[in-house]
Short mmCIF file of C-alpha atoms in Angstrom, two decimals:
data_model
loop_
_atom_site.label_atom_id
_atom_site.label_comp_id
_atom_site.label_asym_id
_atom_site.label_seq_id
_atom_site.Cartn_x
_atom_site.Cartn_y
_atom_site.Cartn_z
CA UNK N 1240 110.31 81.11 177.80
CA UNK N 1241 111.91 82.45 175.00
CA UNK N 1242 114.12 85.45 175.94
CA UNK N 1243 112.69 88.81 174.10
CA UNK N 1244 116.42 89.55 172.57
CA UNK N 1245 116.32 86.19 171.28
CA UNK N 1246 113.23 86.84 169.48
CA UNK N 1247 114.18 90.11 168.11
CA UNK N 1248 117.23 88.52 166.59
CA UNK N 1249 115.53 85.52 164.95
CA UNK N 1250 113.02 88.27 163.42
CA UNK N 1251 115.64 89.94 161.96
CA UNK N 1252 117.43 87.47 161.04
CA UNK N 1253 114.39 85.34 158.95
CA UNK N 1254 113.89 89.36 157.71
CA UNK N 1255 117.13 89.79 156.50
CA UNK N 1256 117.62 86.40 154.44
CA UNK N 1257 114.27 87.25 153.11
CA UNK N 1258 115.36 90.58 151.84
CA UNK N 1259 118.65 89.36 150.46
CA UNK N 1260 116.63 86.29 148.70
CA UNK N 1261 114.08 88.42 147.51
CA UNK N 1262 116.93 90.65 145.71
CA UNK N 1263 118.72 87.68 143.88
CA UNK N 1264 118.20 88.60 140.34
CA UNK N 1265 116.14 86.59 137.78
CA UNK N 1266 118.37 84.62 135.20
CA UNK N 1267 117.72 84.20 131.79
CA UNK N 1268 119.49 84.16 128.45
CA UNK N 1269 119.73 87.38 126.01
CA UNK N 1270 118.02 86.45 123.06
CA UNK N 1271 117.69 88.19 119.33
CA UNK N 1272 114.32 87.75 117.53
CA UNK N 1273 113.61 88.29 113.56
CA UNK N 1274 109.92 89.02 112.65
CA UNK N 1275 108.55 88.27 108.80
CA UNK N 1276 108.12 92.28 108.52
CA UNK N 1277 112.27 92.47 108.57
CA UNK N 1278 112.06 94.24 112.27
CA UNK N 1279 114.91 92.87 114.61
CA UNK N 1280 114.59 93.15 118.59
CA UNK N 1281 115.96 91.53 121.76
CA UNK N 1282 114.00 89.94 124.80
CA UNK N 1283 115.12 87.58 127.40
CA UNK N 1284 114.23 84.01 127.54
CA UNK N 1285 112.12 84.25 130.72
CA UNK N 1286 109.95 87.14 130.17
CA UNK N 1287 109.44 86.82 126.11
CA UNK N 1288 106.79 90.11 126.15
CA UNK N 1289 109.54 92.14 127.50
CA UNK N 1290 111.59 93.34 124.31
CA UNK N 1291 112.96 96.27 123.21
CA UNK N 1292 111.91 98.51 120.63
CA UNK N 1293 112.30 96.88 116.91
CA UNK N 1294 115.13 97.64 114.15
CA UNK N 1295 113.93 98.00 111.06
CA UNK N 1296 116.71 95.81 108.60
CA UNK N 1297 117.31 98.08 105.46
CA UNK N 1298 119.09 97.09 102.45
CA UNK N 1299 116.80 94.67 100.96
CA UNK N 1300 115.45 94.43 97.87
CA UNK N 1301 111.91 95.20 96.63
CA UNK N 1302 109.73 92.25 97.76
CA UNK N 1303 112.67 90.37 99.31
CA UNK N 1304 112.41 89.24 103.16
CA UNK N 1305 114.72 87.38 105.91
CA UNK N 1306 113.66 84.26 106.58
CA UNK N 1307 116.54 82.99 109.14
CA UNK N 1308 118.90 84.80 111.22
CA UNK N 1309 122.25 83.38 113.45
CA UNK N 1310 125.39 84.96 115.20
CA UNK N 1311 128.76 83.83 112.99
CA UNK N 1312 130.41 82.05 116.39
CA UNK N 1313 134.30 83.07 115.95
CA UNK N 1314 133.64 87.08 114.98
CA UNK N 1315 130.07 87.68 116.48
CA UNK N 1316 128.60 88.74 113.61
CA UNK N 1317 125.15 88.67 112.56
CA UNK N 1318 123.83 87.02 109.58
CA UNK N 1319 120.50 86.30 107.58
CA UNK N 1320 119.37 84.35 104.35
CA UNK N 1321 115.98 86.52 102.29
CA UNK N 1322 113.63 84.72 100.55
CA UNK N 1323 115.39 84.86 97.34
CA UNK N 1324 118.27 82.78 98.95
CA UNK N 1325 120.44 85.89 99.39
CA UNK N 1326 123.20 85.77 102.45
CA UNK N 1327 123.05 89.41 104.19
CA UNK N 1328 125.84 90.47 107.32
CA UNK N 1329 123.71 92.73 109.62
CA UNK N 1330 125.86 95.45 110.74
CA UNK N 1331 124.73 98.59 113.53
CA UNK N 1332 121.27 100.13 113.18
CA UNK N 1333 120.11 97.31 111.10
CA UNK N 1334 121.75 97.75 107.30
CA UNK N 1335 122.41 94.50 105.32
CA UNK N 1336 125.06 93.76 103.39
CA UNK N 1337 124.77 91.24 100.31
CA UNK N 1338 127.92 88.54 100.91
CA UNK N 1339 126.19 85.73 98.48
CA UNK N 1340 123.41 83.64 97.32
CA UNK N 1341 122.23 80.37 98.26
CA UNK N 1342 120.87 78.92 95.03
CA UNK N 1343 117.73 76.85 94.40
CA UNK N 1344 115.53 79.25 96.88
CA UNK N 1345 112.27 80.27 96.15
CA UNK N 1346 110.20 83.13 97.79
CA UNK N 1347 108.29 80.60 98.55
CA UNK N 1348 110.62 78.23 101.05
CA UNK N 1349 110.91 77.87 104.54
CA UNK N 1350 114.44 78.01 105.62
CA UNK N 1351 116.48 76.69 108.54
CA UNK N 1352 119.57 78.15 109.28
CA UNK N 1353 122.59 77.74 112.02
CA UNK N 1354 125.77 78.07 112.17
CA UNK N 1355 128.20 75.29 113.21
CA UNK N 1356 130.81 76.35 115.68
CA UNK N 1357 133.68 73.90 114.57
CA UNK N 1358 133.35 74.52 111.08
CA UNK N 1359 133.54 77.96 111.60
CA UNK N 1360 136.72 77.49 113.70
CA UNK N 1361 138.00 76.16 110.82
CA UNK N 1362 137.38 78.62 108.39
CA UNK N 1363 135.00 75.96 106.34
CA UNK N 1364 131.48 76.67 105.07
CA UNK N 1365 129.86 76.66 108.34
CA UNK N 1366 126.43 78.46 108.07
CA UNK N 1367 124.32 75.52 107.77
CA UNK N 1368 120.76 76.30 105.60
CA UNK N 1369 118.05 73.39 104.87
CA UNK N 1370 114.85 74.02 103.32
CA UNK N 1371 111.55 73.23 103.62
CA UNK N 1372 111.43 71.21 100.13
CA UNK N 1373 115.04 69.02 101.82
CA UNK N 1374 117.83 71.23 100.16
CA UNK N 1375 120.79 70.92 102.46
CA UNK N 1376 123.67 72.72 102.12
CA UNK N 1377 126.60 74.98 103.51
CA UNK N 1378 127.48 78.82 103.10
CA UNK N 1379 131.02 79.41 103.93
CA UNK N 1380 130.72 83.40 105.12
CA UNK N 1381 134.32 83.79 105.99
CA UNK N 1382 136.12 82.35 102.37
CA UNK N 1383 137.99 85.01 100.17
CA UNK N 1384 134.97 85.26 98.13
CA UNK N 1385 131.99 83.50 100.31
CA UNK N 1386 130.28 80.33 98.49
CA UNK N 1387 127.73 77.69 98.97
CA UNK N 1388 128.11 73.74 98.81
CA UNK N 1389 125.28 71.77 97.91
CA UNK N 1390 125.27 68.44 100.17
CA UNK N 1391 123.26 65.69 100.33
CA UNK N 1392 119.31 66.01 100.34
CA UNK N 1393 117.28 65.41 103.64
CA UNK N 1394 114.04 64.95 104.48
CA UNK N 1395 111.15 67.44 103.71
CA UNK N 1396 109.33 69.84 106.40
CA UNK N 1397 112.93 70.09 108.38
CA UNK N 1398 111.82 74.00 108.34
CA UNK N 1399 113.74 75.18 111.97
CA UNK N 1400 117.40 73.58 112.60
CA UNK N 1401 119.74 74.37 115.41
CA UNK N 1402 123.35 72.82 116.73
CA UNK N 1403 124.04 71.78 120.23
CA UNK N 1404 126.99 72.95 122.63
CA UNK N 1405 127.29 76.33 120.45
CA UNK N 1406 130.99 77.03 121.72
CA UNK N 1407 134.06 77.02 119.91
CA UNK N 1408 136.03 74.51 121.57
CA UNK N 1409 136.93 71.69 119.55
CA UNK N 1410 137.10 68.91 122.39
CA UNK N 1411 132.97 69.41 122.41
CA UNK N 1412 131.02 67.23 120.77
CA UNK N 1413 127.99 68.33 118.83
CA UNK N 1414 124.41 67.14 117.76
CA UNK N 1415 122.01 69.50 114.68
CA UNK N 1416 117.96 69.08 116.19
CA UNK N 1417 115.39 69.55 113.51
CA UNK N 1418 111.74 71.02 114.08
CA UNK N 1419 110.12 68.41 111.36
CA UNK N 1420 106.29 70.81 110.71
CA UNK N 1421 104.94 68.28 109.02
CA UNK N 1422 104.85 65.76 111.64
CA UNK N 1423 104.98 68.13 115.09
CA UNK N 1424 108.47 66.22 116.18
CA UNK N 1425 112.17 67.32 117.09
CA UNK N 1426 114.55 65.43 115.30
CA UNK N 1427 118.45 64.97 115.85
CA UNK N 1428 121.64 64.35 113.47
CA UNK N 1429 124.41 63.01 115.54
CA UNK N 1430 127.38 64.12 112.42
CA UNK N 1431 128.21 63.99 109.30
CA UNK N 1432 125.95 66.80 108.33
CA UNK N 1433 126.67 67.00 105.27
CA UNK N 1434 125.11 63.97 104.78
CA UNK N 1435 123.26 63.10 108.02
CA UNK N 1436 121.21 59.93 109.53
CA UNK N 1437 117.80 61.75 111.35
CA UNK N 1438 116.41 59.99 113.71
CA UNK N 1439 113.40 61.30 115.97
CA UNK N 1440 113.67 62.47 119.19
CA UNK N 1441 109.66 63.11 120.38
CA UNK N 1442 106.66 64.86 119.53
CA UNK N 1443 106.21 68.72 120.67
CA UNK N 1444 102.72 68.10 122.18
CA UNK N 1445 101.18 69.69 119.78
CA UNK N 1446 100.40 71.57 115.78
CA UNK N 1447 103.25 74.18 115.76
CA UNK N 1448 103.07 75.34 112.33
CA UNK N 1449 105.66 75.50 109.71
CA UNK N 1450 107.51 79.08 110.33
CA UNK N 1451 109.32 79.88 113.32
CA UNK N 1452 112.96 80.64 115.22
CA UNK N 1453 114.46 77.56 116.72
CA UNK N 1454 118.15 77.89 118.58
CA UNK N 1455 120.21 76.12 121.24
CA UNK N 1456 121.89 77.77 124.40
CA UNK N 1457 125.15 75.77 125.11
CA UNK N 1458 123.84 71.70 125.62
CA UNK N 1459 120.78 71.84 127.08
CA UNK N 1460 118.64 75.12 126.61
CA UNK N 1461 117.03 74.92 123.49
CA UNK N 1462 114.09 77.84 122.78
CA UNK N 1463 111.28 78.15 120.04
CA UNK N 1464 109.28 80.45 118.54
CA UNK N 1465 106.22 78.27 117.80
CA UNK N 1466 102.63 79.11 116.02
CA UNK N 1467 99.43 78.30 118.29
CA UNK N 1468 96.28 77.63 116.70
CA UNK N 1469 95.07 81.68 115.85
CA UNK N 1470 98.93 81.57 113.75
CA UNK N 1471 100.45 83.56 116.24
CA UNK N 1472 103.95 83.29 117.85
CA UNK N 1473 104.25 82.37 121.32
CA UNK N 1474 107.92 81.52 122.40
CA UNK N 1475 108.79 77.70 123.86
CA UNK N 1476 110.94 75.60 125.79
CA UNK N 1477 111.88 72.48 123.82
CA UNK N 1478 113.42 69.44 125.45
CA UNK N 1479 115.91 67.92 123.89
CA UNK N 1480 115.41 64.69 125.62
CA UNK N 1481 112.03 64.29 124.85
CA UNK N 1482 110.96 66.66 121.91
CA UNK N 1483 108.30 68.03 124.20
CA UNK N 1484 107.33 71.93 123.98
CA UNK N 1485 106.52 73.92 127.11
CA UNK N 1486 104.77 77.30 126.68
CA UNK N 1487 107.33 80.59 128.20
CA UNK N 1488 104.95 83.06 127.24
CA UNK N 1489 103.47 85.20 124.16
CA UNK N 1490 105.24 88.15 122.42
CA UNK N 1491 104.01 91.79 122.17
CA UNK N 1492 104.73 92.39 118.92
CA UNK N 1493 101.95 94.80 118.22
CA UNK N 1494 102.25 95.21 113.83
CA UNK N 1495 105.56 93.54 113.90
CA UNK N 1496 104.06 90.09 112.05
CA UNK N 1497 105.25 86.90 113.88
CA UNK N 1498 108.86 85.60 114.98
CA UNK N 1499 110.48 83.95 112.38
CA UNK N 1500 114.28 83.51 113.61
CA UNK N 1501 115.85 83.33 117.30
CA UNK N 1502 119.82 83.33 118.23
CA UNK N 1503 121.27 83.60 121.57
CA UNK N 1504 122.87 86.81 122.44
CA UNK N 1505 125.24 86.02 124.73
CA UNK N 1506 125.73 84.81 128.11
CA UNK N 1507 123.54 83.83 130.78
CA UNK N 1508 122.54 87.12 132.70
CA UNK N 1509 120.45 89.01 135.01
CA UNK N 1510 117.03 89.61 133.86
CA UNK N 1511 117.25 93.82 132.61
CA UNK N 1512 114.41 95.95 133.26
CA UNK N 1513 112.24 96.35 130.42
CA UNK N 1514 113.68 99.66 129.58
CA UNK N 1515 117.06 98.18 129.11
CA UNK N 1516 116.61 96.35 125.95
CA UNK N 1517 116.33 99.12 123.87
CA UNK N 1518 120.07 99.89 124.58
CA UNK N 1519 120.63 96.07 124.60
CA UNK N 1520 119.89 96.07 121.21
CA UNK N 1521 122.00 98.97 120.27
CA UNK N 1522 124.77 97.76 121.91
CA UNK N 1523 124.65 94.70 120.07
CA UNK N 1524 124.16 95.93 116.78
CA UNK N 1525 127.02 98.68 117.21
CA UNK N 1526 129.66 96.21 117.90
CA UNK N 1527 127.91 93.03 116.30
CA UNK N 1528 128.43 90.60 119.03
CA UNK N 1529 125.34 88.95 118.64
CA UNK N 1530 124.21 85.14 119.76
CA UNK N 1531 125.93 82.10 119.68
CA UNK N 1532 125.58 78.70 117.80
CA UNK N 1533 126.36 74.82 117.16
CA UNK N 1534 129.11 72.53 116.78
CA UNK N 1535 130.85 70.14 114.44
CA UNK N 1536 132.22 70.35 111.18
CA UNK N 1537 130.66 68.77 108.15
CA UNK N 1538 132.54 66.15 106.61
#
């Protein structure tokens, strides 16, 4: 027979590691969203319907819209290209700031933006924008006076693009995935992106559309926002082995339109309450250290 302290022990003990289990925190990864009414907000990768209250952007022209949206790696700042192929800096509570134009962009054209970590290192044109129609190009947002490059042509319907291992260290090596819309399929560059070989990785599983946010936490994490069948956004795994999509959850974005652009925020951290983001987002704004991005110059 078991001795009664005995058992009172082992009940608190199984009670105790179930209490300090059950208060481990969620992870997940801090994550910035743009919507096509040109509202900003922040959400974590695990719990998508959780976001803070939107940020209207202001500073835009009449009928002009963001269509992509990425954290500059080396300073933190946020960036977007409009519909009119104008290059904005996002600075606190939302206001844009005109650095440039991409030319040859229509109001028309699905854009793909990210920003290449190595090339940005380097001070080259690192903000990486392809358009729907195969444009492919480079906007250097830290030059004396910022330009684009025109580079070699790609394929068509490469409308979401995001780099690999988005870190600034130079000894990492670096691949650019593609959401192709036409054909439902991720897609991967291994360099030279100014002039890149794409081969195809898989098939998502399934019609995604041809608008949505696509970005890439460090190697591995890669995140979607995707378009079901009733054309709303729902946000995604995507795996980069495979191409495959897996379904996180919807959005709540009441009148806020759909998601159109994603970056990463910042490190890995403990899921916030809901209430939190709000503040998340002004934080971020304030001191524009948003997201993170790719690797790998262009040559």
């Amino acid at each position: 027979m078991i001795p009664h302290f005995k058992t009172k022990s082992a009940s608190l003990a199984v009670a105790l590691a179930a209490t300090l289990f059950s208060a481990v925190p969620a992870y997940a990864i801090p994550i910035l969203g743009l919507t096509n009414t040109n509202s900003i907000f922040t959400f974590d990768s695990a719990t998508p319907a959780a976001q803070s209250a939107f940020v209207n952007v202001s500073g835009l022209g009449v009928g002009e819209n963001l269509v992509g949206i990425d954290r500059r790696p080396t300073t933190g700042v946020l960036y977007a290209v409009s519909n009119q192929g104008r290059v904005f800096s996002i600075a606190a509570g939302g206001a844009a700031t005109l650095i440039g134009t991409v030319p040859g962009i229509s109001g028309t054209t699905v854009i793909g933006i990210d920003f290449n970590p190595e090339a940005d290192r380097l001070n080259l044109a690192s903000l990486r924008v392809i358009t729907s129609s195969g444009q492919n190009g480079a906007f250097n947002v830290g030059a004396a006076v910022p330009s684009y490059t025109a580079q070699t042509a790609v394929q068509a319907n490469l409308t979401s693009i995001a780099y690999s291992n988005n870190d600034v260290d130079a000894g990492t090596a670096t691949s650019l995935y593609f959401i192709d819309s036409s054909s439902n399929e991720l897609k991967v560059a291994t360099g030279n992106f100014a002039n890149p070989t794409i081969t195809t990785v898989g098939g998502l599983g399934f019609n995604a559309g041809n608008i949505g946010g696509f970005d890439i936490f460090g190697g591995f994490d890669a995140f979607s926002a995707l378009q079901t069948g009733n054309g709303a956004s729902s946000f995604y795994s995507i795996n980069l082995g495979t191409g495959s999509a897996s379904l996180i959850g919807s959005f709540n974005l009441g009148g806020n339109g759909n998601v159109i652009g994603l970056t990463a925020t910042g490190l890995a951290a403990a899921v916030p309450e809901p209430a939190t983001f709000t503040l998340m987002l002004a934080g971020l704004l304030g001191v524009c250290t948003f997201g993170r991005k790719r690797r790998s110059a262009s040559r």
